[in-house]
PDB file of C-alpha atoms in Angstrom:
ATOM      1  CA  MET O   1     -86.760  46.478-185.707  1.00  0.00           C
ATOM      2  CA  LYS O   2     -86.017  49.738-183.968  1.00  0.00           C
ATOM      3  CA  GLN O   3     -84.035  49.349-180.776  1.00  0.00           C
ATOM      4  CA  SER O   4     -85.605  50.765-177.630  1.00  0.00           C
ATOM      5  CA  SER O   5     -83.857  54.004-176.727  1.00  0.00           C
ATOM      6  CA  GLN O   6     -83.034  55.235-173.243  1.00  0.00           C
ATOM      7  CA  GLN O   7     -85.610  57.839-172.298  1.00  0.00           C
ATOM      8  CA  ALA O   8     -86.819  59.460-169.125  1.00  0.00           C
ATOM      9  CA  PRO O   9     -89.994  57.631-168.079  1.00  0.00           C
ATOM     10  CA  ALA O  10     -93.355  59.344-168.068  1.00  0.00           C
ATOM     11  CA  ALA O  11     -94.934  59.930-164.655  1.00  0.00           C
ATOM     12  CA  LYS O  12     -97.349  57.003-165.031  1.00  0.00           C
ATOM     13  CA  ARG O  13     -94.666  54.510-166.002  1.00  0.00           C
ATOM     14  CA  LEU O  14     -92.296  55.660-163.263  1.00  0.00           C
ATOM     15  CA  ILE O  15     -94.904  55.420-160.506  1.00  0.00           C
ATOM     16  CA  LEU O  16     -96.195  52.013-161.562  1.00  0.00           C
ATOM     17  CA  SER O  17     -92.695  50.671-162.137  1.00  0.00           C
ATOM     18  CA  LEU O  18     -91.468  51.638-158.680  1.00  0.00           C
ATOM     19  CA  LEU O  19     -94.564  50.685-156.697  1.00  0.00           C
ATOM     20  CA  SER O  20     -94.846  47.321-158.433  1.00  0.00           C
ATOM     21  CA  ALA O  21     -91.259  46.329-157.618  1.00  0.00           C
ATOM     22  CA  PRO O  22     -91.307  42.958-155.796  1.00  0.00           C
ATOM     23  CA  ASP O  23     -89.364  44.220-152.771  1.00  0.00           C
ATOM     24  CA  LEU O  24     -91.199  47.527-152.319  1.00  0.00           C
ATOM     25  CA  GLY O  25     -94.573  48.151-150.756  1.00  0.00           C
ATOM     26  CA  GLU O  26     -96.033  51.597-150.179  1.00  0.00           C
ATOM     27  CA  ALA O  27     -94.870  55.155-150.729  1.00  0.00           C
ATOM     28  CA  SER O  28     -95.996  58.576-149.616  1.00  0.00           C
ATOM     29  CA  ILE O  29     -96.907  61.232-152.146  1.00  0.00           C
ATOM     30  CA  ALA O  30     -93.843  63.169-150.979  1.00  0.00           C
ATOM     31  CA  SER O  31     -91.602  60.231-151.873  1.00  0.00           C
ATOM     32  CA  LEU O  32     -93.229  59.884-155.285  1.00  0.00           C
ATOM     33  CA  GLU O  33     -92.668  63.587-155.920  1.00  0.00           C
ATOM     34  CA  GLN O  34     -89.037  63.212-154.856  1.00  0.00           C
ATOM     35  CA  TRP O  35     -88.500  60.303-157.248  1.00  0.00           C
ATOM     36  CA  GLY O  36     -90.234  62.188-160.031  1.00  0.00           C
ATOM     37  CA  ALA O  37     -87.844  65.095-159.548  1.00  0.00           C
ATOM     38  CA  LEU O  38     -84.964  62.787-160.496  1.00  0.00           C
ATOM     39  CA  PHE O  39     -86.463  62.722-163.988  1.00  0.00           C
ATOM     40  CA  ASP O  40     -87.521  66.377-164.079  1.00  0.00           C
ATOM     41  CA  ILE O  41     -91.162  65.450-163.567  1.00  0.00           C
ATOM     42  CA  ASP O  42     -92.996  68.287-161.853  1.00  0.00           C
ATOM     43  CA  ALA O  43     -94.559  67.549-158.447  1.00  0.00           C
ATOM     44  CA  ALA O  44     -97.939  68.717-159.730  1.00  0.00           C
ATOM     45  CA  ALA O  45     -97.714  66.231-162.596  1.00  0.00           C
ATOM     46  CA  ILE O  46     -96.976  63.449-160.111  1.00  0.00           C
ATOM     47  CA  ARG O  47    -100.001  64.387-157.982  1.00  0.00           C
ATOM     48  CA  VAL O  48    -102.318  64.575-160.988  1.00  0.00           C
ATOM     49  CA  THR O  49    -101.047  61.234-162.282  1.00  0.00           C
ATOM     50  CA  VAL O  50    -101.424  59.565-158.884  1.00  0.00           C
ATOM     51  CA  GLY O  51    -105.019  60.777-158.653  1.00  0.00           C
ATOM     52  CA  ARG O  52    -105.832  59.476-162.118  1.00  0.00           C
ATOM     53  CA  LEU O  53    -104.178  56.106-161.452  1.00  0.00           C
ATOM     54  CA  LYS O  54    -106.156  55.753-158.225  1.00  0.00           C
ATOM     55  CA  ARG O  55    -109.448  56.447-160.023  1.00  0.00           C
ATOM     56  CA  GLN O  56    -108.520  53.831-162.622  1.00  0.00           C
ATOM     57  CA  GLY O  57    -107.821  51.211-159.962  1.00  0.00           C
ATOM     58  CA  LEU O  58    -104.133  51.062-160.832  1.00  0.00           C
ATOM     59  CA  LEU O  59    -103.201  52.493-157.423  1.00  0.00           C
ATOM     60  CA  ALA O  60    -104.849  52.198-154.020  1.00  0.00           C
ATOM     61  CA  SER O  61    -104.475  54.295-150.886  1.00  0.00           C
ATOM     62  CA  PRO O  62    -104.418  52.378-147.584  1.00  0.00           C
ATOM     63  CA  ARG O  63    -104.291  55.675-145.696  1.00  0.00           C
ATOM     64  CA  ARG O  64    -104.192  59.362-146.486  1.00  0.00           C
ATOM     65  CA  GLY O  65    -101.227  60.401-148.621  1.00  0.00           C
ATOM     66  CA  VAL O  66     -99.858  56.861-148.964  1.00  0.00           C
ATOM     67  CA  TYR O  67    -100.157  54.708-152.076  1.00  0.00           C
ATOM     68  CA  VAL O  68     -99.713  51.081-153.081  1.00  0.00           C
ATOM     69  CA  ILE O  69    -100.183  49.270-156.349  1.00  0.00           C
ATOM     70  CA  GLY O  70    -103.884  48.575-156.962  1.00  0.00           C
ATOM     71  CA  PRO O  71    -105.572  45.389-158.235  1.00  0.00           C
ATOM     72  CA  LYS O  72    -105.582  46.485-161.879  1.00  0.00           C
ATOM     73  CA  GLY O  73    -102.080  47.856-161.515  1.00  0.00           C
ATOM     74  CA  ARG O  74    -100.886  44.504-160.193  1.00  0.00           C
ATOM     75  CA  ILE O  75    -102.201  42.748-163.300  1.00  0.00           C
ATOM     76  CA  MET O  76    -100.447  45.288-165.523  1.00  0.00           C
ATOM     77  CA  ALA O  77     -97.243  45.042-163.491  1.00  0.00           C
ATOM     78  CA  ASP O  78     -97.233  41.245-163.574  1.00  0.00           C
ATOM     79  CA  THR O  79     -97.635  41.351-167.352  1.00  0.00           C
ATOM     80  CA  ALA O  80     -94.771  43.829-167.728  1.00  0.00           C
ATOM     81  CA  ARG O  81     -92.633  41.839-165.281  1.00  0.00           C
ATOM     82  CA  ASP O  82     -93.146  38.682-167.325  1.00  0.00           C
ATOM     83  CA  TRP O  83     -89.969  39.520-169.248  1.00  0.00           C
ATOM     84  CA  VAL O  84     -88.106  37.438-166.682  1.00  0.00           C
ATOM     85  CA  ASN O  85     -89.935  34.333-167.953  1.00  0.00           C
ATOM     86  CA  VAL O  86     -89.888  35.101-171.660  1.00  0.00           C
ATOM     87  CA  GLU O  87     -87.473  32.338-172.629  1.00  0.00           C
ATOM     88  CA  ARG O  88     -89.807  29.758-171.151  1.00  0.00           C
ATOM     89  CA  ARG O  89     -92.178  30.631-173.989  1.00  0.00           C
ATOM     90  CA  ILE O  90     -89.641  29.511-176.587  1.00  0.00           C
ATOM     91  CA  GLY O  91     -89.460  25.904-177.733  1.00  0.00           C
ATOM     92  CA  TYR O  92     -87.789  23.854-180.431  1.00  0.00           C
ATOM     93  CA  TRP O  93     -88.398  24.954-184.013  1.00  0.00           C
ATOM     94  CA  ASP O  94     -89.055  22.107-186.431  1.00  0.00           C
ATOM     95  CA  GLY O  95     -89.509  24.358-189.455  1.00  0.00           C
ATOM     96  CA  ASP O  96     -93.297  24.713-189.174  1.00  0.00           C
ATOM     97  CA  TRP O  97     -95.065  28.076-189.356  1.00  0.00           C
ATOM     98  CA  ILE O  98     -98.038  29.639-187.593  1.00  0.00           C
ATOM     99  CA  LEU O  99    -100.371  31.482-189.949  1.00  0.00           C
ATOM    100  CA  ALA O 100    -102.930  34.134-189.046  1.00  0.00           C
ATOM    101  CA  HIS O 101    -105.561  34.609-191.765  1.00  0.00           C
ATOM    102  CA  CYS O 102    -107.194  38.029-191.415  1.00  0.00           C
ATOM    103  CA  ALA O 103    -108.168  39.130-194.947  1.00  0.00           C
ATOM    104  CA  HIS O 104    -111.844  38.287-194.374  1.00  0.00           C
ATOM    105  CA  LEU O 105    -111.940  40.669-191.390  1.00  0.00           C
ATOM    106  CA  GLY O 106    -111.564  43.699-193.654  1.00  0.00           C
ATOM    107  CA  ARG O 107    -109.707  46.950-193.145  1.00  0.00           C
ATOM    108  CA  GLY O 108    -112.578  49.420-192.916  1.00  0.00           C
ATOM    109  CA  ASN O 109    -112.635  49.653-189.128  1.00  0.00           C
ATOM    110  CA  ARG O 110    -109.366  51.448-188.533  1.00  0.00           C
ATOM    111  CA  THR O 111    -109.500  51.018-184.755  1.00  0.00           C
ATOM    112  CA  ALA O 112    -109.972  47.259-185.072  1.00  0.00           C
ATOM    113  CA  LEU O 113    -107.272  47.104-187.736  1.00  0.00           C
ATOM    114  CA  ARG O 114    -104.737  48.883-185.527  1.00  0.00           C
ATOM    115  CA  ALA O 115    -105.548  46.631-182.562  1.00  0.00           C
ATOM    116  CA  ARG O 116    -105.282  43.510-184.733  1.00  0.00           C
ATOM    117  CA  GLU O 117    -101.957  44.439-186.275  1.00  0.00           C
ATOM    118  CA  ARG O 118    -100.551  45.526-182.922  1.00  0.00           C
ATOM    119  CA  ALA O 119    -101.494  42.151-181.389  1.00  0.00           C
ATOM    120  CA  LEU O 120     -99.882  40.300-184.280  1.00  0.00           C
ATOM    121  CA  ARG O 121     -96.661  42.300-184.169  1.00  0.00           C
ATOM    122  CA  LEU O 122     -96.390  41.963-180.387  1.00  0.00           C
ATOM    123  CA  ASN O 123     -96.512  38.210-180.921  1.00  0.00           C
ATOM    124  CA  GLY O 124     -93.773  38.199-183.526  1.00  0.00           C
ATOM    125  CA  PHE O 125     -95.927  37.874-186.646  1.00  0.00           C
ATOM    126  CA  ALA O 126     -94.940  39.534-189.916  1.00  0.00           C
ATOM    127  CA  GLU O 127     -97.286  40.184-192.845  1.00  0.00           C
ATOM    128  CA  TYR O 128     -96.444  37.883-195.750  1.00  0.00           C
ATOM    129  CA  ALA O 129     -99.333  38.933-198.013  1.00  0.00           C
ATOM    130  CA  ALA O 130    -102.354  41.176-197.558  1.00  0.00           C
ATOM    131  CA  GLY O 131    -104.265  39.747-194.618  1.00  0.00           C
ATOM    132  CA  LEU O 132    -101.891  36.788-194.148  1.00  0.00           C
ATOM    133  CA  TRP O 133     -99.483  36.971-191.216  1.00  0.00           C
ATOM    134  CA  ILE O 134     -96.844  34.421-190.314  1.00  0.00           C
ATOM    135  CA  ARG O 135     -94.338  33.501-187.623  1.00  0.00           C
ATOM    136  CA  PRO O 136     -92.148  30.457-186.871  1.00  0.00           C
ATOM    137  CA  SER O 137     -93.932  27.788-184.850  1.00  0.00           C
ATOM    138  CA  ASN O 138     -91.316  27.779-182.098  1.00  0.00           C
ATOM    139  CA  LEU O 139     -93.478  28.801-179.156  1.00  0.00           C
ATOM    140  CA  ALA O 140     -93.687  26.351-176.261  1.00  0.00           C
ATOM    141  CA  GLU O 141     -97.468  26.571-176.069  1.00  0.00           C
ATOM    142  CA  PRO O 142    -100.448  25.037-177.875  1.00  0.00           C
ATOM    143  CA  LEU O 143    -101.793  26.830-180.927  1.00  0.00           C
ATOM    144  CA  THR O 144    -104.947  27.655-178.983  1.00  0.00           C
ATOM    145  CA  ALA O 145    -102.847  29.463-176.365  1.00  0.00           C
ATOM    146  CA  THR O 146    -101.228  31.596-179.066  1.00  0.00           C
ATOM    147  CA  GLN O 147    -104.682  32.342-180.453  1.00  0.00           C
ATOM    148  CA  GLN O 148    -105.965  33.381-177.030  1.00  0.00           C
ATOM    149  CA  ARG O 149    -102.930  35.594-176.454  1.00  0.00           C
ATOM    150  CA  LEU O 150    -103.647  37.363-179.755  1.00  0.00           C
ATOM    151  CA  ILE O 151    -107.310  37.838-178.861  1.00  0.00           C
ATOM    152  CA  THR O 152    -106.420  39.178-175.414  1.00  0.00           C
ATOM    153  CA  LEU O 153    -104.164  41.772-177.040  1.00  0.00           C
ATOM    154  CA  GLY O 154    -106.865  42.951-179.443  1.00  0.00           C
ATOM    155  CA  MET O 155    -107.180  40.612-182.421  1.00  0.00           C
ATOM    156  CA  GLU O 156    -110.706  39.606-183.429  1.00  0.00           C
ATOM    157  CA  ALA O 157    -111.760  36.094-182.434  1.00  0.00           C
ATOM    158  CA  ASP O 158    -112.849  35.454-186.045  1.00  0.00           C
ATOM    159  CA  ALA O 159    -109.248  35.437-187.290  1.00  0.00           C
ATOM    160  CA  VAL O 160    -108.179  31.968-188.425  1.00  0.00           C
ATOM    161  CA  ILE O 161    -104.992  30.637-186.816  1.00  0.00           C
ATOM    162  CA  SER O 162    -103.359  27.560-188.328  1.00  0.00           C
ATOM    163  CA  ARG O 163    -100.054  25.731-188.564  1.00  0.00           C
ATOM    164  CA  ALA O 164     -98.291  24.868-191.834  1.00  0.00           C
ATOM    165  CA  THR O 165     -95.289  22.681-192.590  1.00  0.00           C
ATOM    166  CA  GLU O 166     -94.524  24.584-195.792  1.00  0.00           C
ATOM    167  CA  ILE O 167     -95.856  27.263-198.097  1.00  0.00           C
ATOM    168  CA  ALA O 168     -95.816  25.998-201.657  1.00  0.00           C
ATOM    169  CA  GLY O 169     -93.431  27.816-203.960  1.00  0.00           C
ATOM    170  CA  VAL O 170     -91.795  29.834-201.178  1.00  0.00           C
ATOM    171  CA  ASN O 171     -88.411  28.912-199.725  1.00  0.00           C
ATOM    172  CA  ALA O 172     -87.548  29.429-196.077  1.00  0.00           C
ATOM    173  CA  GLU O 173     -84.969  32.151-196.780  1.00  0.00           C
ATOM    174  CA  ALA O 174     -87.650  34.308-198.394  1.00  0.00           C
ATOM    175  CA  LEU O 175     -89.733  33.996-195.245  1.00  0.00           C
ATOM    176  CA  PHE O 176     -86.751  34.757-193.006  1.00  0.00           C
ATOM    177  CA  ALA O 177     -86.436  38.109-194.783  1.00  0.00           C
ATOM    178  CA  LEU O 178     -89.807  39.215-193.388  1.00  0.00           C
ATOM    179  CA  TRP O 179     -88.029  40.075-190.130  1.00  0.00           C
ATOM    180  CA  PRO O 180     -85.156  42.590-189.822  1.00  0.00           C
ATOM    181  CA  GLY O 181     -82.737  40.073-188.372  1.00  0.00           C
ATOM    182  CA  ASP O 182     -79.673  42.327-188.549  1.00  0.00           C
ATOM    183  CA  ALA O 183     -81.480  45.147-186.739  1.00  0.00           C
ATOM    184  CA  ILE O 184     -82.760  42.795-184.051  1.00  0.00           C
ATOM    185  CA  GLU O 185     -79.276  41.416-183.395  1.00  0.00           C
ATOM    186  CA  SER O 186     -77.859  44.943-183.389  1.00  0.00           C
ATOM    187  CA  ALA O 187     -80.374  45.843-180.679  1.00  0.00           C
ATOM    188  CA  TYR O 188     -79.269  42.862-178.590  1.00  0.00           C
ATOM    189  CA  ARG O 189     -75.640  44.006-178.811  1.00  0.00           C
ATOM    190  CA  TYR O 190     -76.522  47.641-178.109  1.00  0.00           C
ATOM    191  CA  HIS O 191     -78.386  46.827-174.909  1.00  0.00           C
ATOM    192  CA  CYS O 192     -75.716  44.412-173.663  1.00  0.00           C
ATOM    193  CA  GLU O 193     -73.066  47.081-174.193  1.00  0.00           C
ATOM    194  CA  ALA O 194     -75.252  49.711-172.504  1.00  0.00           C
ATOM    195  CA  MET O 195     -75.748  47.525-169.428  1.00  0.00           C
ATOM    196  CA  THR O 196     -72.059  46.619-169.234  1.00  0.00           C
ATOM    197  CA  ALA O 197     -71.033  50.277-169.409  1.00  0.00           C
ATOM    198  CA  SER O 198     -73.674  51.289-166.881  1.00  0.00           C
ATOM    199  CA  LEU O 199     -72.717  48.602-164.365  1.00  0.00           C
ATOM    200  CA  ALA O 200     -69.104  49.765-164.576  1.00  0.00           C
ATOM    201  CA  ARG O 201     -69.973  53.340-163.643  1.00  0.00           C
ATOM    202  CA  LEU O 202     -72.939  52.990-161.257  1.00  0.00           C
ATOM    203  CA  GLY O 203     -70.699  52.678-158.205  1.00  0.00           C
ATOM    204  CA  LYS O 204     -68.950  55.928-159.102  1.00  0.00           C
ATOM    205  CA  LEU O 205     -72.142  57.968-159.432  1.00  0.00           C
ATOM    206  CA  PRO O 206     -74.048  59.813-156.702  1.00  0.00           C
ATOM    207  CA  LEU O 207     -76.868  57.580-155.481  1.00  0.00           C
ATOM    208  CA  ALA O 208     -79.639  59.640-157.083  1.00  0.00           C
ATOM    209  CA  ASP O 209     -77.847  59.717-160.440  1.00  0.00           C
ATOM    210  CA  ALA O 210     -77.265  55.969-160.284  1.00  0.00           C
ATOM    211  CA  ALA O 211     -80.946  55.351-159.523  1.00  0.00           C
ATOM    212  CA  ARG O 212     -82.000  57.512-162.456  1.00  0.00           C
ATOM    213  CA  GLU O 213     -79.650  55.680-164.802  1.00  0.00           C
ATOM    214  CA  THR O 214     -80.873  52.221-163.785  1.00  0.00           C
ATOM    215  CA  ILE O 215     -84.422  53.210-164.721  1.00  0.00           C
ATOM    216  CA  GLN O 216     -83.422  54.688-168.068  1.00  0.00           C
ATOM    217  CA  VAL O 217     -81.143  51.822-169.086  1.00  0.00           C
ATOM    218  CA  GLY O 218     -83.221  49.026-167.575  1.00  0.00           C
ATOM    219  CA  GLU O 219     -86.576  50.087-168.972  1.00  0.00           C
ATOM    220  CA  ALA O 220     -85.118  50.373-172.470  1.00  0.00           C
ATOM    221  CA  VAL O 221     -83.955  46.763-172.225  1.00  0.00           C
ATOM    222  CA  ILE O 222     -87.296  45.590-170.838  1.00  0.00           C
ATOM    223  CA  ARG O 223     -89.143  47.265-173.709  1.00  0.00           C
ATOM    224  CA  GLN O 224     -86.820  45.461-176.098  1.00  0.00           C
ATOM    225  CA  ILE O 225     -87.488  42.095-174.443  1.00  0.00           C
ATOM    226  CA  ASN O 226     -91.250  42.576-174.227  1.00  0.00           C
ATOM    227  CA  SER O 227     -91.465  43.527-177.908  1.00  0.00           C
ATOM    228  CA  ASP O 228     -89.079  40.824-179.130  1.00  0.00           C
ATOM    229  CA  PRO O 229     -90.568  38.496-181.780  1.00  0.00           C
ATOM    230  CA  LEU O 230     -88.886  35.480-180.125  1.00  0.00           C
ATOM    231  CA  LEU O 231     -87.497  34.177-183.385  1.00  0.00           C
ATOM    232  CA  PRO O 232     -85.372  31.029-183.606  1.00  0.00           C
ATOM    233  CA  ASP O 233     -82.051  30.379-185.245  1.00  0.00           C
ATOM    234  CA  PRO O 234     -81.311  30.832-188.125  1.00  0.00           C
ATOM    235  CA  ILE O 235     -83.577  33.884-188.455  1.00  0.00           C
ATOM    236  CA  VAL O 236     -81.766  35.633-185.587  1.00  0.00           C
ATOM    237  CA  ASP O 237     -78.963  34.783-183.188  1.00  0.00           C
ATOM    238  CA  ALA O 238     -81.071  33.329-180.378  1.00  0.00           C
ATOM    239  CA  ALA O 239     -78.004  32.988-178.134  1.00  0.00           C
ATOM    240  CA  ALA O 240     -77.494  36.760-178.325  1.00  0.00           C
ATOM    241  CA  ARG O 241     -81.052  37.268-177.108  1.00  0.00           C
ATOM    242  CA  SER O 242     -80.409  34.877-174.228  1.00  0.00           C
ATOM    243  CA  ARG O 243     -77.273  36.811-173.272  1.00  0.00           C
ATOM    244  CA  MET O 244     -79.215  40.083-173.223  1.00  0.00           C
ATOM    245  CA  ILE O 245     -81.928  38.623-171.000  1.00  0.00           C
ATOM    246  CA  ALA O 246     -79.398  37.030-168.637  1.00  0.00           C
ATOM    247  CA  GLN O 247     -77.528  40.315-168.367  1.00  0.00           C
ATOM    248  CA  MET O 248     -80.777  42.163-167.687  1.00  0.00           C
ATOM    249  CA  LEU O 249     -81.447  39.869-164.729  1.00  0.00           C
ATOM    250  CA  VAL O 250     -78.086  40.929-163.273  1.00  0.00           C
ATOM    251  CA  TYR O 251     -78.760  44.582-164.066  1.00  0.00           C
ATOM    252  CA  ASP O 252     -82.230  44.392-162.537  1.00  0.00           C
ATOM    253  CA  ARG O 253     -80.798  43.149-159.234  1.00  0.00           C
ATOM    254  CA  ALA O 254     -78.251  45.966-159.241  1.00  0.00           C
ATOM    255  CA  GLY O 255     -80.945  48.531-159.954  1.00  0.00           C
ATOM    256  CA  ARG O 256     -83.250  47.281-157.235  1.00  0.00           C
ATOM    257  CA  ASN O 257     -80.376  47.410-154.738  1.00  0.00           C
ATOM    258  CA  ILE O 258     -79.595  51.007-155.685  1.00  0.00           C
ATOM    259  CA  TRP O 259     -83.228  52.074-155.410  1.00  0.00           C
ATOM    260  CA  GLN O 260     -83.551  50.384-152.017  1.00  0.00           C
ATOM    261  CA  ARG O 261     -80.521  52.318-150.789  1.00  0.00           C
ATOM    262  CA  LEU O 262     -81.956  55.553-152.172  1.00  0.00           C
ATOM    263  CA  ILE O 263     -85.282  54.921-150.472  1.00  0.00           C
ATOM    264  CA  GLU O 264     -83.600  54.176-147.149  1.00  0.00           C
ATOM    265  CA  ALA O 265     -81.390  57.255-147.468  1.00  0.00           C
ATOM    266  CA  SER O 266     -84.369  59.486-148.216  1.00  0.00           C
ATOM    267  CA  GLY O 267     -86.395  58.085-145.334  1.00  0.00           C
ATOM    268  CA  ALA O 268     -89.260  57.055-147.594  1.00  0.00           C
ATOM    269  CA  GLY O 269     -90.048  54.218-145.253  1.00  0.00           C
ATOM    270  CA  LEU O 270     -91.322  51.657-147.724  1.00  0.00           C
ATOM    271  CA  ASP O 271     -92.504  48.456-146.162  1.00  0.00           C
ATOM    272  CA  SER O 272     -92.215  45.079-147.813  1.00  0.00           C
ATOM    273  CA  PRO O 273     -95.638  43.720-148.780  1.00  0.00           C
TER     274      PRO O 273
END
């Protein structure tokens, strides 16, 4: 599993991330351009992106030159923000497995195939054999809820989802090897170290530099959490994942505080919703 790297956000992600923050409301186009400049995003690119997001219903404009998160944007933001609740999805693992049988769906439709495999990977499944995907049955939700989550993310409804207590002739260790456990744990450590180092230096940085860093560091961690397969012990060190998420909650509060100070200092005048 490749760890999420720290990158400057694209204009779309930056705008939606900031305007969907729980303690922020609206922003003028001038403020959005100012924030974009922190990441070397051209003002014209911000304006073009804002216009496109408004047409798509991801942003709304209560008055000329002022923008808020739109209805569709709120749904997207709530989904992305769900990282704060991710551990509630994890339950006790009794050794059972969830199987997704997809061989009968075929591979000819490449678009459908990509959507299917993306949905499976986002839900922590690994391919055991051609058309047979598997994950530990440690999710704190009914099997039908897992199925619906897969369908919502792009898997065909005709895929067969089942639970198995064992797979004949295959030991558990062989199944554990389907996931890159060492790489996943390395990513947990990397992001914890990155947040620790960042928190230690944020107070020494100019406000704008600190705000930029909280976005770059924080979004990398959030991508890691949102793409995590949510595996149990002994496949990965689940406690290390919990530490990363707990530390991200602390880092998120620090980042929001810094951005609020930056907004107040720049006179952006955001109102709480």
